[in-house]
GROMACS .gro file of C-alpha atoms in nm:
model
  331
    1MET     CA    1  -2.795  14.919   1.871
    2GLU     CA    2  -3.032  15.118   1.611
    3GLN     CA    3  -3.388  14.975   1.585
    4HIS     CA    4  -3.561  14.853   1.301
    5PRO     CA    5  -3.829  15.034   1.158
    6VAL     CA    6  -4.144  14.919   1.277
    7PRO     CA    7  -4.360  14.762   0.977
    8GLN     CA    8  -4.650  14.905   0.842
    9ASN     CA    9  -4.993  14.745   0.806
   10ILE     CA   10  -5.113  14.801   0.464
   11SER     CA   11  -5.360  14.475   0.495
   12SER     CA   12  -5.616  14.725   0.654
   13TYR     CA   13  -5.740  15.009   0.640
   14GLU     CA   14  -5.716  15.224   0.913
   15PHE     CA   15  -6.000  15.591   0.971
   16ARG     CA   16  -5.788  15.881   1.052
   17LEU     CA   17  -6.035  16.194   1.180
   18VAL     CA   18  -5.839  16.502   1.106
   19GLY     CA   19  -5.521  16.510   0.838
   20ASP     CA   20  -5.328  16.225   0.964
   21MET     CA   21  -5.456  16.159   1.354
   22THR     CA   22  -5.650  15.828   1.374
   23LEU     CA   23  -5.901  15.730   1.541
   24LYS     CA   24  -5.593  15.480   1.785
   25GLN     CA   25  -5.491  15.883   1.821
   26PHE     CA   26  -5.725  16.012   1.884
   27LEU     CA   27  -5.834  15.794   2.140
   28GLN     CA   28  -5.513  15.770   2.389
   29LEU     CA   29  -5.487  16.160   2.364
   30ALA     CA   30  -5.875  16.198   2.532
   31GLY     CA   31  -5.826  15.915   2.719
   32GLY     CA   32  -5.555  16.077   2.841
   33ILE     CA   33  -5.693  16.363   2.879
   34VAL     CA   34  -6.015  16.217   3.040
   35LEU     CA   35  -5.805  16.114   3.328
   36ALA     CA   36  -5.661  16.436   3.375
   37PHE     CA   37  -5.968  16.617   3.437
   38ILE     CA   38  -6.029  16.339   3.668
   39PHE     CA   39  -5.747  16.357   3.847
   40PHE     CA   40  -5.859  16.800   3.887
   41ARG     CA   41  -6.178  16.702   4.002
   42LEU     CA   42  -6.092  16.430   4.231
   43PRO     CA   43  -6.066  16.621   4.673
   44ILE     CA   44  -5.680  16.512   4.675
   45PRO     CA   45  -5.422  16.749   4.826
   46VAL     CA   46  -5.303  17.018   4.554
   47ILE     CA   47  -4.955  16.867   4.617
   48LEU     CA   48  -5.020  16.545   4.411
   49LYS     CA   49  -5.341  16.688   4.236
   50TYR     CA   50  -5.127  16.934   3.953
   51PRO     CA   51  -4.837  16.651   3.940
   52LEU     CA   52  -5.111  16.378   3.861
   53VAL     CA   53  -5.304  16.568   3.610
   54PHE     CA   54  -4.976  16.660   3.405
   55VAL     CA   55  -4.810  16.317   3.439
   56SER     CA   56  -5.187  16.209   3.230
   57ALA     CA   57  -5.253  16.440   3.051
   58VAL     CA   58  -4.848  16.369   2.912
   59THR     CA   59  -4.886  16.042   2.883
   60GLY     CA   60  -5.182  16.055   2.629
   61ALA     CA   61  -5.058  16.282   2.446
   62ALA     CA   62  -4.708  16.083   2.410
   63MET     CA   63  -4.892  15.720   2.375
   64ALA     CA   64  -5.104  15.939   2.051
   65PHE     CA   65  -4.808  16.166   1.873
   66LEU     CA   66  -4.480  16.036   2.023
   67PRO     CA   67  -4.272  15.735   1.883
   68ILE     CA   68  -3.987  15.630   2.051
   69SER     CA   69  -3.686  15.433   1.793
   70GLY     CA   70  -3.893  15.443   1.555
   71ARG     CA   71  -4.156  15.258   1.810
   72PRO     CA   72  -4.454  15.386   1.949
   73PHE     CA   73  -4.458  15.485   2.322
   74THR     CA   74  -4.680  15.216   2.433
   75ALA     CA   75  -4.478  14.968   2.303
   76TRP     CA   76  -4.218  15.122   2.532
   77LEU     CA   77  -4.502  15.166   2.815
   78THR     CA   78  -4.620  14.764   2.734
   79ALA     CA   79  -4.237  14.673   2.707
   80PHE     CA   80  -4.175  14.856   3.080
   81ILE     CA   81  -4.450  14.722   3.254
   82ARG     CA   82  -4.366  14.312   3.153
   83ALA     CA   83  -4.027  14.311   3.284
   84VAL     CA   84  -4.112  14.470   3.603
   85TYR     CA   85  -4.327  14.193   3.683
   86SER     CA   86  -4.188  13.931   3.455
   87PRO     CA   87  -3.896  13.738   3.693
   88THR     CA   88  -3.500  13.832   3.674
   89GLN     CA   89  -3.329  13.545   3.813
   90TYR     CA   90  -3.338  13.180   3.612
   91LEU     CA   91  -3.217  12.836   3.691
   92TRP     CA   92  -3.115  12.583   3.525
   93VAL     CA   93  -3.223  12.220   3.564
   94LEU     CA   94  -3.042  11.911   3.447
   95THR     CA   95  -3.341  11.669   3.360
   96PRO     CA   96  -3.241  11.363   3.193
   97ILE     CA   97  -3.463  11.314   2.872
   98GLU     CA   98  -3.642  11.008   2.847
   99VAL     CA   99  -3.597  10.904   2.438
  100ALA     CA  100  -3.866  10.616   2.390
  101SER     CA  101  -3.692  10.344   2.135
  102PRO     CA  102  -3.943  10.268   1.909
  103PRO     CA  103  -4.064   9.942   1.892
  104ILE     CA  104  -3.849   9.650   1.682
  105VAL     CA  105  -4.110   9.538   1.403
  106THR     CA  106  -4.001   9.195   1.296
  107PRO     CA  107  -4.224   9.192   0.905
  108PRO     CA  108  -4.342   8.910   0.868
  109PRO     CA  109  -4.161   8.641   0.665
  110SER     CA  110  -4.297   8.687   0.301
  111PRO     CA  111  -4.427   8.303   0.130
  112PRO     CA  112  -4.162   8.196  -0.118
  113GLN     CA  113  -4.304   8.262  -0.484
  114PRO     CA  114  -4.292   8.045  -0.730
  115SER     CA  115  -4.057   8.062  -0.989
  116ALA     CA  116  -4.188   8.215  -1.326
  117PRO     CA  117  -4.070   8.030  -1.615
  118GLY     CA  118  -3.911   8.244  -1.828
  119PHE     CA  119  -3.597   8.333  -2.019
  120ILE     CA  120  -3.357   8.262  -1.749
  121SER     CA  121  -3.489   7.932  -1.680
  122PHE     CA  122  -3.494   7.807  -2.079
  123PHE     CA  123  -3.167   7.876  -2.093
  124LYS     CA  124  -3.033   7.734  -1.811
  125SER     CA  125  -3.207   7.387  -1.902
  126ARG     CA  126  -3.070   7.470  -2.212
  127PHE     CA  127  -2.770   7.482  -2.089
  128ALA     CA  128  -2.805   7.246  -1.819
  129ARG     CA  129  -2.523   6.932  -1.790
  130LYS     CA  130  -2.719   6.598  -1.885
  131ALA     CA  131  -2.599   6.317  -1.748
  132SER     CA  132  -2.398   6.054  -1.909
  133PRO     CA  133  -2.557   5.678  -1.903
  134PRO     CA  134  -2.395   5.467  -1.654
  135VAL     CA  135  -2.131   5.275  -1.818
  136THR     CA  136  -2.211   4.850  -1.821
  137THR     CA  137  -1.928   4.664  -1.874
  138ALA     CA  138  -1.975   4.389  -2.141
  139PRO     CA  139  -1.923   4.033  -2.021
  140ALA     CA  140  -1.637   3.827  -2.116
  141PRO     CA  141  -1.711   3.602  -2.384
  142PRO     CA  142  -1.676   3.217  -2.229
  143LEU     CA  143  -1.378   2.992  -2.349
  144PRO     CA  144  -1.456   2.779  -2.631
  145GLN     CA  145  -1.487   2.412  -2.432
  146PRO     CA  146  -1.371   2.069  -2.608
  147THR     CA  147  -1.572   1.888  -2.833
  148VAL     CA  148  -1.630   1.562  -2.848
  149VAL     CA  149  -1.612   1.330  -3.151
  150THR     CA  150  -1.794   1.035  -3.181
  151PRO     CA  151  -1.728   0.790  -3.459
  152PRO     CA  152  -2.033   0.622  -3.640
  153GLN     CA  153  -2.153   0.288  -3.540
  154PRO     CA  154  -2.026   0.033  -3.827
  155THR     CA  155  -2.371  -0.119  -3.977
  156PRO     CA  156  -2.403  -0.546  -3.987
  157PRO     CA  157  -2.527  -0.684  -4.328
  158PRO     CA  158  -2.850  -0.837  -4.335
  159ALA     CA  159  -2.881  -1.207  -4.240
  160PRO     CA  160  -2.979  -1.492  -4.500
  161ASP     CA  161  -3.399  -1.608  -4.457
  162THR     CA  162  -3.340  -1.887  -4.340
  163PRO     CA  163  -3.627  -2.044  -4.122
  164ALA     CA  164  -3.435  -2.388  -4.022
  165GLN     CA  165  -3.170  -2.215  -3.909
  166PRO     CA  166  -3.135  -2.019  -3.573
  167SER     CA  167  -3.011  -1.677  -3.544
  168PRO     CA  168  -2.626  -1.627  -3.470
  169PRO     CA  169  -2.580  -1.443  -3.127
  170VAL     CA  170  -2.536  -1.081  -3.137
  171PRO     CA  171  -2.202  -0.918  -3.068
  172PRO     CA  172  -2.227  -0.708  -2.779
  173ALA     CA  173  -2.139  -0.324  -2.933
  174PRO     CA  174  -1.814  -0.153  -2.933
  175SER     CA  175  -1.701   0.054  -2.642
  176PRO     CA  176  -1.634   0.416  -2.761
  177PRO     CA  177  -1.317   0.521  -2.854
  178PRO     CA  178  -1.177   0.775  -2.552
  179ALA     CA  179  -1.277   1.141  -2.606
  180VAL     CA  180  -0.978   1.308  -2.701
  181PRO     CA  181  -0.956   1.602  -2.497
  182GLN     CA  182  -0.832   1.985  -2.751
  183PRO     CA  183  -0.501   2.204  -2.660
  184ALA     CA  184  -0.663   2.503  -2.511
  185PRO     CA  185  -0.642   2.862  -2.714
  186THR     CA  186  -0.321   2.968  -2.582
  187LEU     CA  187  -0.331   3.323  -2.404
  188ALA     CA  188  -0.137   3.572  -2.509
  189GLN     CA  189   0.177   3.617  -2.276
  190PRO     CA  190   0.272   3.969  -2.147
  191LYS     CA  191   0.578   4.143  -2.245
  192PRO     CA  192   0.906   4.180  -2.048
  193PRO     CA  193   0.949   4.486  -1.835
  194VAL     CA  194   1.191   4.714  -2.026
  195LYS     CA  195   1.493   4.737  -1.823
  196ILE     CA  196   1.531   5.053  -1.701
  197ILE     CA  197   1.981   5.180  -1.797
  198ASP     CA  198   2.125   5.418  -1.541
  199VAL     CA  199   2.323   5.664  -1.717
  200PRO     CA  200   2.527   5.866  -1.588
  201LEU     CA  201   2.504   6.272  -1.629
  202THR     CA  202   2.816   6.489  -1.772
  203PRO     CA  203   2.864   6.802  -1.590
  204ALA     CA  204   2.850   7.122  -1.872
  205GLY     CA  205   3.090   7.298  -1.679
  206PRO     CA  206   3.163   7.535  -1.351
  207ALA     CA  207   2.826   7.712  -1.228
  208PRO     CA  208   2.824   8.087  -1.311
  209VAL     CA  209   2.933   8.279  -1.041
  210ALA     CA  210   2.700   8.601  -1.009
  211SER     CA  211   2.978   8.954  -1.043
  212PRO     CA  212   2.884   9.216  -0.780
  213PRO     CA  213   2.741   9.573  -0.936
  214PRO     CA  214   3.004   9.806  -1.054
  215PRO     CA  215   3.047  10.080  -0.799
  216ALA     CA  216   2.816  10.383  -0.949
  217SER     CA  217   3.086  10.627  -1.142
  218GLN     CA  218   3.148  10.983  -1.088
  219ALA     CA  219   3.008  11.193  -1.324
  220SER     CA  220   3.197  11.361  -1.629
  221PRO     CA  221   3.067  11.782  -1.686
  222LEU     CA  222   2.873  11.797  -2.014
  223PRO     CA  223   3.006  12.115  -2.177
  224SER     CA  224   2.769  12.196  -2.451
  225ILE     CA  225   2.473  12.245  -2.153
  226PRO     CA  226   2.446  12.556  -1.993
  227SER     CA  227   2.535  12.600  -1.611
  228PRO     CA  228   2.256  12.619  -1.396
  229ASP     CA  229   2.220  12.892  -1.232
  230GLN     CA  230   2.094  12.832  -0.857
  231PRO     CA  231   2.329  12.517  -0.653
  232ASN     CA  232   2.233  12.233  -0.583
  233VAL     CA  233   2.041  12.139  -0.900
  234LEU     CA  234   2.079  11.867  -1.128
  235VAL     CA  235   2.109  11.893  -1.494
  236GLY     CA  236   2.258  11.672  -1.763
  237GLN     CA  237   2.157  11.543  -2.117
  238VAL     CA  238   2.132  11.084  -2.166
  239ASN     CA  239   2.283  10.964  -2.492
  240ASP     CA  240   2.351  10.658  -2.665
  241LEU     CA  241   2.686  10.544  -2.809
  242THR     CA  242   2.718  10.729  -3.094
  243GLY     CA  243   2.637  10.978  -2.896
  244SER     CA  244   2.245  11.106  -2.965
  245PRO     CA  245   2.033  11.230  -2.738
  246LEU     CA  246   1.837  10.954  -2.612
  247SER     CA  247   1.456  11.086  -2.521
  248GLY     CA  248   1.232  10.928  -2.269
  249VAL     CA  249   1.491  10.806  -2.021
  250THR     CA  250   1.418  10.731  -1.684
  251LEU     CA  251   1.557  10.877  -1.436
  252GLU     CA  252   1.591  10.827  -1.082
  253ILE     CA  253   1.758  10.981  -0.825
  254VAL     CA  254   1.856  10.810  -0.484
  255ASP     CA  255   1.942  10.931  -0.157
  256SER     CA  256   2.276  10.699  -0.119
  257THR     CA  257   2.347  10.733   0.236
  258THR     CA  258   1.949  10.647   0.281
  259GLY     CA  259   1.848  10.466  -0.052
  260ILE     CA  260   1.530  10.689  -0.071
  261PRO     CA  261   1.443  10.802  -0.390
  262ALA     CA  262   1.435  11.192  -0.400
  263ARG     CA  263   1.388  11.251  -0.782
  264ALA     CA  264   1.203  11.030  -1.024
  265LEU     CA  265   1.249  11.289  -1.401
  266ARG     CA  266   1.266  11.171  -1.773
  267THR     CA  267   1.434  11.368  -2.068
  268ASN     CA  268   1.294  11.518  -2.304
  269ARG     CA  269   1.291  11.523  -2.661
  270LEU     CA  270   1.639  11.724  -2.681
  271GLY     CA  271   1.785  11.426  -2.418
  272GLN     CA  272   1.859  11.623  -2.134
  273PHE     CA  273   1.658  11.625  -1.781
  274GLN     CA  274   1.683  11.928  -1.482
  275ILE     CA  275   1.519  11.933  -1.218
  276ALA     CA  276   1.304  12.237  -1.066
  277ILE     CA  277   1.359  12.181  -0.661
  278PRO     CA  278   1.727  12.209  -0.550
  279LEU     CA  279   1.872  11.994  -0.346
  280PRO     CA  280   1.983  11.888   0.039
  281PRO     CA  281   2.370  11.864   0.004
  282GLY     CA  282   2.459  11.533   0.064
  283SER     CA  283   2.615  11.193  -0.175
  284TYR     CA  284   2.325  11.096  -0.460
  285VAL     CA  285   2.362  10.807  -0.764
  286ILE     CA  286   2.151  10.905  -1.057
  287ASN     CA  287   2.030  10.527  -1.227
  288ALA     CA  288   1.882  10.612  -1.552
  289GLU     CA  289   1.669  10.343  -1.754
  290LYS     CA  290   1.520  10.225  -2.080
  291GLU     CA  291   1.392   9.968  -2.267
  292GLY     CA  292   1.698   9.791  -2.443
  293LEU     CA  293   2.065  10.004  -2.306
  294LEU     CA  294   2.232   9.918  -1.971
  295PHE     CA  295   2.337  10.274  -1.811
  296ASP     CA  296   2.648  10.279  -1.551
  297PRO     CA  297   2.472  10.390  -1.183
  298VAL     CA  298   2.627  10.808  -1.184
  299SER     CA  299   2.712  10.879  -0.824
  300VAL     CA  300   2.714  11.311  -0.791
  301THR     CA  301   2.698  11.468  -0.491
  302VAL     CA  302   2.632  11.826  -0.347
  303ALA     CA  303   2.769  12.073  -0.110
  304ASN     CA  304   2.566  12.435  -0.211
  305SER     CA  305   2.767  12.500  -0.498
  306VAL     CA  306   2.649  12.525  -0.857
  307ILE     CA  307   2.707  12.193  -1.021
  308PRO     CA  308   2.779  12.176  -1.357
  309PRO     CA  309   2.602  11.991  -1.648
  310ILE     CA  310   2.550  11.628  -1.629
  311ALA     CA  311   2.663  11.388  -1.937
  312ILE     CA  312   2.554  11.008  -1.922
  313THR     CA  313   2.602  10.774  -2.174
  314ALA     CA  314   2.472  10.446  -2.179
  315LYS     CA  315   2.665  10.160  -2.269
  316PRO     CA  316   2.642   9.859  -2.522
  317ALA     CA  317   2.403   9.565  -2.427
  318ILE     CA  318   2.540   9.188  -2.282
  319SER     CA  319   2.405   8.997  -2.529
  320SER     CA  320   2.264   8.651  -2.346
  321GLN     CA  321   2.382   8.325  -2.448
  322LEU     CA  322   2.251   7.996  -2.495
  323ILE     CA  323   2.335   7.800  -2.239
  324PRO     CA  324   2.331   7.363  -2.256
  325ASP     CA  325   2.093   7.216  -2.088
  326PRO     CA  326   2.357   6.966  -1.837
  327LEU     CA  327   1.973   6.729  -1.846
  328ALA     CA  328   1.978   6.673  -2.170
  329LEU     CA  329   2.121   6.350  -2.311
  330SER     CA  330   2.366   6.291  -2.592
  331PRO     CA  331   2.188   6.038  -2.911
   0.00000   0.00000   0.00000
């Protein structure tokens, strides 16, 4: 794998002694030479002295001037020492993770704030339904009581002044005649109940019997439209009673075996229709529909062959007649 170039230090200035040699390179080279001189001066056997001197001098020069794969020799040596002393076997132990559930803090209930009078309250007060006053029932007026008529008392004539004659005895006052009760006002008698006469209804006639739908007619070929190039493709035209093409007629192609619609399309401005995807082999029924017109279902058999154009003609609509209501009574 190719190493990426080491980024250069552009934020600080490195002092250079001779040419491109920096102070760090000089110290690395000098350290290797000094270490080789120390090994040379030590009283050790010759078989160990000269190899150590050579290795020290070469290592110092390599650390200063020998980059490997774009990285300095010092980085390679440091990585080698770390790899030697680092563990080479790692063990993975499953430890459950302790998830501290956050405490559930319930906010204190906010005090209810008084509703300030505003436009909404004024609007509600304007359209609030006022309570209707209680209905008071006036008492019925009392019936007039019979009045007792008392005849006037007769006034006796004045007696002459006769001092010698005694006054005659006063006759007792006549008793009042008995009270004649007046007849009470007659109340309105309720009207006699209306007698309901049951009139037998005359049946209007036998109930209409629903006739079963006519069987689907076979598709008739249409010579004015060319036959399709692919088999199992339906092409045709929808005409009215006069032979003029009808546009916007909804056509539904239903599988006669399963009753599931296979295609649905509409006629163009010329009254023509054509499906783009061929139908699977089988028997199909074409149902046409347009407001104000009636069409007979057309049966088509698809058998992996070129199907000639199909002509569908509308039939006259049956005018609905008014049925007399059997419950209506003759005057």
